Short mmCIF file of C-alpha atoms and ligand atoms in Angstrom, two decimals:
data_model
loop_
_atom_site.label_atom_id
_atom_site.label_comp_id
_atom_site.label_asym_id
_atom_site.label_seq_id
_atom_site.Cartn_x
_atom_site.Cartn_y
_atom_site.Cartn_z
CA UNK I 16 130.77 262.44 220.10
CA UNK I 17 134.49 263.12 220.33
CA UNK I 18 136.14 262.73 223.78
CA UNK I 19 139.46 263.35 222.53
CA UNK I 20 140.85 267.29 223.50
CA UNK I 21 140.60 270.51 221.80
CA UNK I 22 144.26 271.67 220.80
CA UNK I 23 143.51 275.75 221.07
CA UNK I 24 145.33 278.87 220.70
CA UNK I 25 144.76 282.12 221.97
CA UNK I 26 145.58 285.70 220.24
CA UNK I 27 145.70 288.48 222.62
CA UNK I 28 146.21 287.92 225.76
CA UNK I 29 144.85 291.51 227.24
CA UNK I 30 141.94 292.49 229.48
CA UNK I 31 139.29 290.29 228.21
CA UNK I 32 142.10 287.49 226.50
CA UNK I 33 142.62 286.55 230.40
CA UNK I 34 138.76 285.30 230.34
CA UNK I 35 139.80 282.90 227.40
CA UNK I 36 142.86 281.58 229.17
CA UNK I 37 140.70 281.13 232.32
CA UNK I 38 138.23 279.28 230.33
CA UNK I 39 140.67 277.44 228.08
CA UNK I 40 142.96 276.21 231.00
CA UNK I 41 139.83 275.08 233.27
CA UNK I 42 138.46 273.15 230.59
CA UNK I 43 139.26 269.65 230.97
CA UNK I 44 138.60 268.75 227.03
CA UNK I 45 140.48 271.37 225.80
CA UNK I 46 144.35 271.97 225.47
CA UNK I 47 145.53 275.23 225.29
CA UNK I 48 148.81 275.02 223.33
CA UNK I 49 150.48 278.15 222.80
CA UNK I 50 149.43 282.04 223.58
CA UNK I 51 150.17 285.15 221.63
CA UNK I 52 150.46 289.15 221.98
CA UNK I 53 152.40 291.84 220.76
CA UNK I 54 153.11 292.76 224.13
CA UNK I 55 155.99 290.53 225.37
CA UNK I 56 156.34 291.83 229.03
CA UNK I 57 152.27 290.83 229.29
CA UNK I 58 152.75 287.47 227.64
CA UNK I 59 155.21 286.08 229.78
CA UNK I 60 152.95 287.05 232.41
CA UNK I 61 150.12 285.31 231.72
CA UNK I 62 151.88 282.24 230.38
CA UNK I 63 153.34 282.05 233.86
CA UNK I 64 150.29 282.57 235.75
CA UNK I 65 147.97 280.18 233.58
CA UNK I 66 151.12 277.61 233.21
CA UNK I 67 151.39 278.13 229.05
CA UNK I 68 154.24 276.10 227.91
CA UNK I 69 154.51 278.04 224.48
CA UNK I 70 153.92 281.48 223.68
CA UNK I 71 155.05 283.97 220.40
CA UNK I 72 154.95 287.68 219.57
CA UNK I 73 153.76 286.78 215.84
CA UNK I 74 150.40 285.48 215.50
CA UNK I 75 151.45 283.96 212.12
CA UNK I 76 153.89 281.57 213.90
CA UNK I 77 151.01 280.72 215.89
CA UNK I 78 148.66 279.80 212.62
CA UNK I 79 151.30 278.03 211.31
CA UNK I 80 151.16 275.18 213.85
CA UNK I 81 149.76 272.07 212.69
CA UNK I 82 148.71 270.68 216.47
CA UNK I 83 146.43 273.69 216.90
CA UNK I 84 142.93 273.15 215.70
CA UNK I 85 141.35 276.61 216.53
CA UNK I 86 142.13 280.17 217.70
CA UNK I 87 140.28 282.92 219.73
CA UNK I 88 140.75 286.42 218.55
CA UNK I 89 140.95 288.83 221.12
CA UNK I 90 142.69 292.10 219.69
CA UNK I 91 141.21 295.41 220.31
CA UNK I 92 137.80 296.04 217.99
CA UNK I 93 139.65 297.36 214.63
CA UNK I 94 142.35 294.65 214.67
CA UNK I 95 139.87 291.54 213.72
CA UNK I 96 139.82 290.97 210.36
CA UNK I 97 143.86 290.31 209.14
CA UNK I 98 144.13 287.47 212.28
CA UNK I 99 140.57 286.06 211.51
CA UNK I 100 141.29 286.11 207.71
CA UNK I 101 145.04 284.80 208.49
CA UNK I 102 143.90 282.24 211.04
CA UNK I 103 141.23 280.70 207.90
CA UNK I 104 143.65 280.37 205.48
CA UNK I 105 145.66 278.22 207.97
CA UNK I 106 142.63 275.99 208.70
CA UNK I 107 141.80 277.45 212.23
CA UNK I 108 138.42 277.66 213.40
CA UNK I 109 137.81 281.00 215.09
CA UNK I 110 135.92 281.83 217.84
CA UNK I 111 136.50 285.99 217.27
CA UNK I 112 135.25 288.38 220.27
CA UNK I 113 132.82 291.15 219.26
CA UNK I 114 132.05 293.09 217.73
CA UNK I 115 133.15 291.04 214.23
CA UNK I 116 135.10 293.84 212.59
CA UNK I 117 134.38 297.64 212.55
CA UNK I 118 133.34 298.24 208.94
CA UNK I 119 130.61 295.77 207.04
CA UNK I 120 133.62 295.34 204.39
CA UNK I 121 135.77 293.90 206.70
CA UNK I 122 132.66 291.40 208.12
CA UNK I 123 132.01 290.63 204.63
CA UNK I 124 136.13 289.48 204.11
CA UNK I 125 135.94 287.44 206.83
CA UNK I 126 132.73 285.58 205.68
CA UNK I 127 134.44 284.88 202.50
CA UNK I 128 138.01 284.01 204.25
CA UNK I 129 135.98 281.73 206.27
CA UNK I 130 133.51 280.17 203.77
CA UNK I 131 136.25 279.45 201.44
CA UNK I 132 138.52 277.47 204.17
CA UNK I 133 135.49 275.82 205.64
CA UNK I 134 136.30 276.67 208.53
CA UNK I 135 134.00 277.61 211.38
CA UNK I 136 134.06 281.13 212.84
CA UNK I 137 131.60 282.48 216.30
CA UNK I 138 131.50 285.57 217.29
CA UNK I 139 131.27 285.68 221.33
CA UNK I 140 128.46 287.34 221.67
CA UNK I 141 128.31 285.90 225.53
CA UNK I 142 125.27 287.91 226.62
CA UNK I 143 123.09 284.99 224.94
CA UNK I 144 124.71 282.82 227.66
CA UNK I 145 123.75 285.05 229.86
CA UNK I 146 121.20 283.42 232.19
CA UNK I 147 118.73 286.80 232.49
CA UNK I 148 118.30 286.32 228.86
CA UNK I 149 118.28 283.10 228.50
CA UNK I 150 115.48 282.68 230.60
CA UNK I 151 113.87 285.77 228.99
CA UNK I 152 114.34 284.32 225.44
CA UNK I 153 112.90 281.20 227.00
CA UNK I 154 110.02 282.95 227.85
CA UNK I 155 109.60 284.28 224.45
CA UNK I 156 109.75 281.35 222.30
CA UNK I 157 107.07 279.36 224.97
CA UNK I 158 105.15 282.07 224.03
CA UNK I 159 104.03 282.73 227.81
CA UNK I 160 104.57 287.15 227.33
CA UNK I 161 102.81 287.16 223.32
CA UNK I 162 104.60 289.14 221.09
CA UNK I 163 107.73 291.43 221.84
CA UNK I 164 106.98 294.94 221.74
CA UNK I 165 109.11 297.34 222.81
CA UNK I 166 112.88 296.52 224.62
CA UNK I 167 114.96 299.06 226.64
CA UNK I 168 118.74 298.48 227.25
CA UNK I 169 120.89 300.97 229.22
CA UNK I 170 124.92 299.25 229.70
CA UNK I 171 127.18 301.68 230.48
CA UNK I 172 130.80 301.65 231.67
CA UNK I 173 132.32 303.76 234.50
CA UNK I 174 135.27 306.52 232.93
CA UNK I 175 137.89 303.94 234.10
CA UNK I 176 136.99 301.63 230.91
CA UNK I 177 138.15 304.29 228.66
CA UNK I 178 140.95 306.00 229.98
CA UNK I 179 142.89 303.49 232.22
CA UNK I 180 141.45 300.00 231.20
CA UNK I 181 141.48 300.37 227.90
CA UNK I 182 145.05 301.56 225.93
CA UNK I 183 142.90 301.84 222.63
CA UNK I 184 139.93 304.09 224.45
CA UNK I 185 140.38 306.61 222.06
CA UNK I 186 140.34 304.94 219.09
CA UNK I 187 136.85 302.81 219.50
CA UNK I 188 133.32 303.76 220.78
CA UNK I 189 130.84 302.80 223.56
CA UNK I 190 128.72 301.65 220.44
CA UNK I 191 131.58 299.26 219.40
CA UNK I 192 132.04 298.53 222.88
CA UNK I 193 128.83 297.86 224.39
CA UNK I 194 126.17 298.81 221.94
CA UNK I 195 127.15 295.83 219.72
CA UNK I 196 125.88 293.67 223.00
CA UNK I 197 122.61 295.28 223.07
CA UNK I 198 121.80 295.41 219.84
CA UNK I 199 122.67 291.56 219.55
CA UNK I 200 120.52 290.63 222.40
CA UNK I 201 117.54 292.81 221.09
CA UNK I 202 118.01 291.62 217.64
CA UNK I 203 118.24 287.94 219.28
CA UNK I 204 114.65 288.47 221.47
CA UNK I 205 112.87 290.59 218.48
CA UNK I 206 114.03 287.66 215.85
CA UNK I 207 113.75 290.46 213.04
CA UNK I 208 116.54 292.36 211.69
CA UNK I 209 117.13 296.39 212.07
CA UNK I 210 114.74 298.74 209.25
CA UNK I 211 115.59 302.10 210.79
CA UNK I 212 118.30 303.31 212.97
CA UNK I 213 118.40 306.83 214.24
CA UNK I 214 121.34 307.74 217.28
CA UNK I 215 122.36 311.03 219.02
CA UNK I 216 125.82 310.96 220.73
CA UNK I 217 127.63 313.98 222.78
CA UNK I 218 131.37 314.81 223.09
CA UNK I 219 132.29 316.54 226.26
CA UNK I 220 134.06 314.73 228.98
CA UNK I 221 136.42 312.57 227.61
CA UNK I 222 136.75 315.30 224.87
CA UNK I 223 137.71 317.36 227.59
CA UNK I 224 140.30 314.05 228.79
CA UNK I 225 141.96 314.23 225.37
CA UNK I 226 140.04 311.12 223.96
CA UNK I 227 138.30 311.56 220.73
CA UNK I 228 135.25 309.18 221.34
CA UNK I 229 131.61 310.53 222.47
CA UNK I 230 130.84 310.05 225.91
CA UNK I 231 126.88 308.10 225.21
CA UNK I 232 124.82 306.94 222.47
CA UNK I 233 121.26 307.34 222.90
CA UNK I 234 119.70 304.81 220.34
CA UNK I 235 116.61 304.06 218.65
CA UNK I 236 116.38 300.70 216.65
CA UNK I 237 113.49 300.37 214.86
CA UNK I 238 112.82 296.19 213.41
CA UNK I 239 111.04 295.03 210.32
CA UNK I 240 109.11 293.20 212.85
CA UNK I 241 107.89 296.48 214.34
CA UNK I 242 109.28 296.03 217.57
CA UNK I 243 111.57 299.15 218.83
CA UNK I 244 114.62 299.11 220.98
CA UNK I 245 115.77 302.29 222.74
CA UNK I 246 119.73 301.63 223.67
CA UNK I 247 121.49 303.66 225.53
CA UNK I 248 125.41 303.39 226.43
CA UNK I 249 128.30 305.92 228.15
CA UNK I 250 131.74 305.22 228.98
CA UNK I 251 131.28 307.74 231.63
CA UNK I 252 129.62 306.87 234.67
CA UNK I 253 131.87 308.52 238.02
CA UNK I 254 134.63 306.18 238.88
CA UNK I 255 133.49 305.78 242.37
CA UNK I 256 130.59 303.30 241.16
CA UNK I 257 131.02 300.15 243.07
CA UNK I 258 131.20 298.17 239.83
CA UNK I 259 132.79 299.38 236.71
CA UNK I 260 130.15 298.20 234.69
CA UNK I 261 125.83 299.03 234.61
CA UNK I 262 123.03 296.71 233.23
CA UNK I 263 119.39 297.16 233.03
CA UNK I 264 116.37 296.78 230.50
CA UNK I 265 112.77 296.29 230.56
CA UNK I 266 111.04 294.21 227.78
CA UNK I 267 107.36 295.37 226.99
CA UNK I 268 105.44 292.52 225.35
CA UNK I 269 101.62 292.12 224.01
CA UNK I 270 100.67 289.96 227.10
CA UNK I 271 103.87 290.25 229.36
CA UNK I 272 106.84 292.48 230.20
CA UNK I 273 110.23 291.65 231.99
CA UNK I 274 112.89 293.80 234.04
CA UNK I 275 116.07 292.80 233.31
CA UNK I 276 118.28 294.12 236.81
CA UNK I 277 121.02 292.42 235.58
CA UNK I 278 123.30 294.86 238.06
CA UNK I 279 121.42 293.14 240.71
CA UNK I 280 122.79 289.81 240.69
CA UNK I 281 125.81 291.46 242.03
CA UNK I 282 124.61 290.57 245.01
CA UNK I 283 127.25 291.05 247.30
CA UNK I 284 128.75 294.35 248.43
CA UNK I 285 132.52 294.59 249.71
CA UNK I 286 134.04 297.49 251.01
CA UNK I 287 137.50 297.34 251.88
CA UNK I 288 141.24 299.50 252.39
CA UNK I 289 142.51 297.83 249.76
CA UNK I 290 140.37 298.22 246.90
CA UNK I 291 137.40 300.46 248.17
CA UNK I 292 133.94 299.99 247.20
CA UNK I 293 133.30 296.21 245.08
CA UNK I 294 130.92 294.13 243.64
CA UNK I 295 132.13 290.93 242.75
CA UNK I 296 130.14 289.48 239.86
CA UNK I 297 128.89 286.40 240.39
CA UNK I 298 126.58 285.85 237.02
CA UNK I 299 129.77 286.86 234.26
CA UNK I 300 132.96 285.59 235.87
CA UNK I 301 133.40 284.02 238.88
CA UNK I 302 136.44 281.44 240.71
CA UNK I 303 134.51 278.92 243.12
CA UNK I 304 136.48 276.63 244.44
CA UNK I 305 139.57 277.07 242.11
CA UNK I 306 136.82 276.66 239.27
CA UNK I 307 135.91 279.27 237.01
CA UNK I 308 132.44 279.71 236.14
CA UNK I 309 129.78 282.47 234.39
CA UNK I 310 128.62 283.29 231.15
CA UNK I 311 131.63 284.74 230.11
CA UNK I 312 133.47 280.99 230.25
CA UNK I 313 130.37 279.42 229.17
CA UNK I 314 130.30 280.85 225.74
CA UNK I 315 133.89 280.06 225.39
CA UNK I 316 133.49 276.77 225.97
CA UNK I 317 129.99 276.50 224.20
CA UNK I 318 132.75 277.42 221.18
CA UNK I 319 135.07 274.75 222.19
CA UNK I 320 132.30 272.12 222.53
CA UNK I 321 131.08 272.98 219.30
CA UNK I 322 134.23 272.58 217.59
CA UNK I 323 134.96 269.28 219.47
CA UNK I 324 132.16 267.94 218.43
CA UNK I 325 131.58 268.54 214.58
CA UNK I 326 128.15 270.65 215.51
CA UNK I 327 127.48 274.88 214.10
CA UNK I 328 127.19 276.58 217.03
CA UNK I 329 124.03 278.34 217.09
CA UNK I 330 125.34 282.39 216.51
CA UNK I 331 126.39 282.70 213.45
CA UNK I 332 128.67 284.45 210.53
CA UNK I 333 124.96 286.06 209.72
CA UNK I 334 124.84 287.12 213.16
CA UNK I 335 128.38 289.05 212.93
CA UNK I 336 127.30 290.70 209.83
CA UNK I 337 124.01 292.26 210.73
CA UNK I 338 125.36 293.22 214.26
CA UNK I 339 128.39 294.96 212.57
CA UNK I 340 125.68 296.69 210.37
CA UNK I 341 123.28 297.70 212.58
CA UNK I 342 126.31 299.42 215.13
CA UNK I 343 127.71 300.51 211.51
CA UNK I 344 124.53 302.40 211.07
CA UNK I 345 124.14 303.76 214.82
CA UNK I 346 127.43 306.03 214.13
CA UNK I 347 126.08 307.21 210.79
CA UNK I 348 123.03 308.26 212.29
CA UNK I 349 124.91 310.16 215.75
CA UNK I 350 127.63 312.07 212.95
CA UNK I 351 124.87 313.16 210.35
CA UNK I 352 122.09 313.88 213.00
CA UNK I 353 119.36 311.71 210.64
CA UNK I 354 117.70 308.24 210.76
CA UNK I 355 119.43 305.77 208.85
CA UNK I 356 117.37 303.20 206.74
CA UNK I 357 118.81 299.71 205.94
N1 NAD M 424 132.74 290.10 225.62
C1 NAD M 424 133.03 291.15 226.42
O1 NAD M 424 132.28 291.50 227.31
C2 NAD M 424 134.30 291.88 226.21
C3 NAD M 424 134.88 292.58 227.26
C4 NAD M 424 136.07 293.26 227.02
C5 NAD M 424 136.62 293.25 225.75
N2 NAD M 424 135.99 292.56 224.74
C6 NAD M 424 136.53 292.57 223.37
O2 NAD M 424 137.75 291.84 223.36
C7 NAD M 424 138.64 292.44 222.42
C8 NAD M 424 139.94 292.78 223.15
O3 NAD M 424 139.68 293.72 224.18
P1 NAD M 424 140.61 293.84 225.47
O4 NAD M 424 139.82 294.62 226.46
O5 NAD M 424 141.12 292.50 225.87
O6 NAD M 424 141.80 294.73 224.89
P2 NAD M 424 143.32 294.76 225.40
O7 NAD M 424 143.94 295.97 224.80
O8 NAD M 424 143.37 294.61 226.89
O9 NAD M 424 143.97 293.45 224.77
C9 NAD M 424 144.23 293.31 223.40
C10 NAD M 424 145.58 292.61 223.26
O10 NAD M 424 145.79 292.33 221.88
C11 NAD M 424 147.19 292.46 221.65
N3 NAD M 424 147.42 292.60 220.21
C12 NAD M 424 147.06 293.62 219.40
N4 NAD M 424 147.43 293.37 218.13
C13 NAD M 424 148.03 292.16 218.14
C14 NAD M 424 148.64 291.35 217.14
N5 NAD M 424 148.71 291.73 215.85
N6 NAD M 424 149.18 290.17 217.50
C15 NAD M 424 149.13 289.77 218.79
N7 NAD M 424 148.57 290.49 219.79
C16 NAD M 424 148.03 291.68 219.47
C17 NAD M 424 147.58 293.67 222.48
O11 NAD M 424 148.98 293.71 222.73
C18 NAD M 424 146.75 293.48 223.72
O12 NAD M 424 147.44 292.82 224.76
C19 NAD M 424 137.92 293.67 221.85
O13 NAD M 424 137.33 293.33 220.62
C20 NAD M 424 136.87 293.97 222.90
O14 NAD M 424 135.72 294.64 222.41
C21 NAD M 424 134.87 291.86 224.96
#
């Protein structure tokens, strides 16, 4: 094992880029060297706030540096694939949020980008740090529930994700968005890959908002396993939802079945003049005692670890592919109304 740090850099410093520089600048073995975005008002910002000597508008600049040893990707879905690509050719490893790209072309780039440079690239798939299914997939592989069966996911996002958190709302999907999680996870616990995939969507209220993107998915993912997931995502629940964010399942096995209340590990309920109605989350992303902590950090620095220390972390370029594939197919099915075979 290596003790020595991991020299990092981060692209996109946005919404869920402030995760990486939490986990990045509480992680004692790695060194976060320089931080980029487009968006020079945001990136002196954050570089103040998480103490980031260096920083750049042009990602390239940031590749180019030979004391950086890997990058996280953190641009909106559809902007993956040039940095990824861009960041192999420098010799980067990549730890790239999801989903991997938007189109099975792109995924299929990238795989060769990153083949070629032998480099190593994750996709941050964090739900399998998750501890709910981590346990569950536990479970699974001791063999203590028999066979998987049948899986229900419903994640959904309040109308705030959308229209205010988001700037690029209207130019994604719920499916990109949160479907790619679920279909991960139930590819992950099924250990099979997607036959059949047949998805209705509707288009009404953030139609009606001026957004082109359908309000829910309703999925059915059928494995060559024969186990079936039913997955079911909005970006529309009311604003006035205590958390902006909804997570349930229910996992039907040959001997065993699970509930998956992942909402309910927001345990605790604030209600205040300043920001209303909150649930901290205390099982994603949490500060205790100037520490940050949650799944959310932990695949982050499961990356980091990995890259430290020589060893292929466990989700891999495979993993990308078929999830970019499978959400691929989901949208073909909702816009032509049939099943879609892979
Ligand atoms: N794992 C999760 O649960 C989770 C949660 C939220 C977002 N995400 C993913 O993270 C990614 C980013 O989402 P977000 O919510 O942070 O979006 P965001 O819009 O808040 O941030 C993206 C940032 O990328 C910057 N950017 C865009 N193009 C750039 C370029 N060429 N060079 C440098 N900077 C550039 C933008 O200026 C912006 O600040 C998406 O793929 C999203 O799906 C994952």
């Amino acid at each position: 094992m290596c003790d020595e740090k991991l020299h990092v850099g981060l692209i996109g410093t946005g919404v869920w880029g402030e995760t990486h520089l939490m986990a990045y600048t509480n992680d004692p073995l790695v060194d976060l060297v320089c931080i980029c975005d487009k968006n020079e008002e945001l990136l002196a910002q954050r570089a103040e706030q998480y103490g980031v000597a260096e920083t750049t508008t042009d990602y390239e600049e940031l590749l180019a540096r030979d004391d950086i040893q890997a990058v996280s990707v953190v641009t909106p879905d559809f902007l993956h694939k040039e940095i990824v690509i861009a960041a192999a050719k420098a010799g980067k490893h990549i730890l790239v949020e999801k989903p991997m790209a938007t189109t099975v072309a792109e995924c299929e780039e990238m795989i060769a980008a990153v083949e070629e440079a032998g480099v190593t690239l994750m996709v941050d798939f964090h739900n399998r740090f998750n501890p709910v299914f981590t346990q569950l997939s536990e479970k699974l592989d001791a063999g203590d529930m028999g066979d998987p069966l049948m899986l229900s996911l419903r994640l959904n996002d309040t109308l705030y994700v959308p229209t205010e958190m988001l700037s690029w709302g209207g130019q994604s999907t719920v499916a990109w968005f949160l479907a790619a999680h679920a279909a991960d996870l139930a590819r992950w616990l099924f250990e099979s890959e997607v036959k059949r995939v047949y998805s209705v969507s509707r288009s009404t209220v953030l139609k009606g908002m001026g957004y082109d993107t359908p309000d829910f998915f309703h999925t059915i993912m059928e494995y060559e396993n024969g186990c079936v997931a039913h997955i079911e995502n909005c970006w529309i629940m009311s604003d006035s939802m205590a958390a902006v964010c909804d997570f349930r399942g229910e996992l039907i096995c040959s001997e065993g079945s699970a509930i998956m209340n992942v909402i309910a590990n927001r345990a605790l309920e604030v209600y205040d003049n300043v920001e209303g109605a909150t649930m901290p989350n205390p099982v994603a992303l949490y500060e205790i005692h100037g520490e940050m902590r949650g799944f959310a950090i932990e695949s982050i620095r499961y990356f980091a670890k990995c890259i430290r220390e020589g060893t292929a972390p466990f989700i891999t370029l495979e993993d990308g592919l078929r999830n970019t594939e499978a959400v691929v197919a989901l949208h073909e099915s909702a816009e032509t109304g049939q099943p879609v075979e892979r």
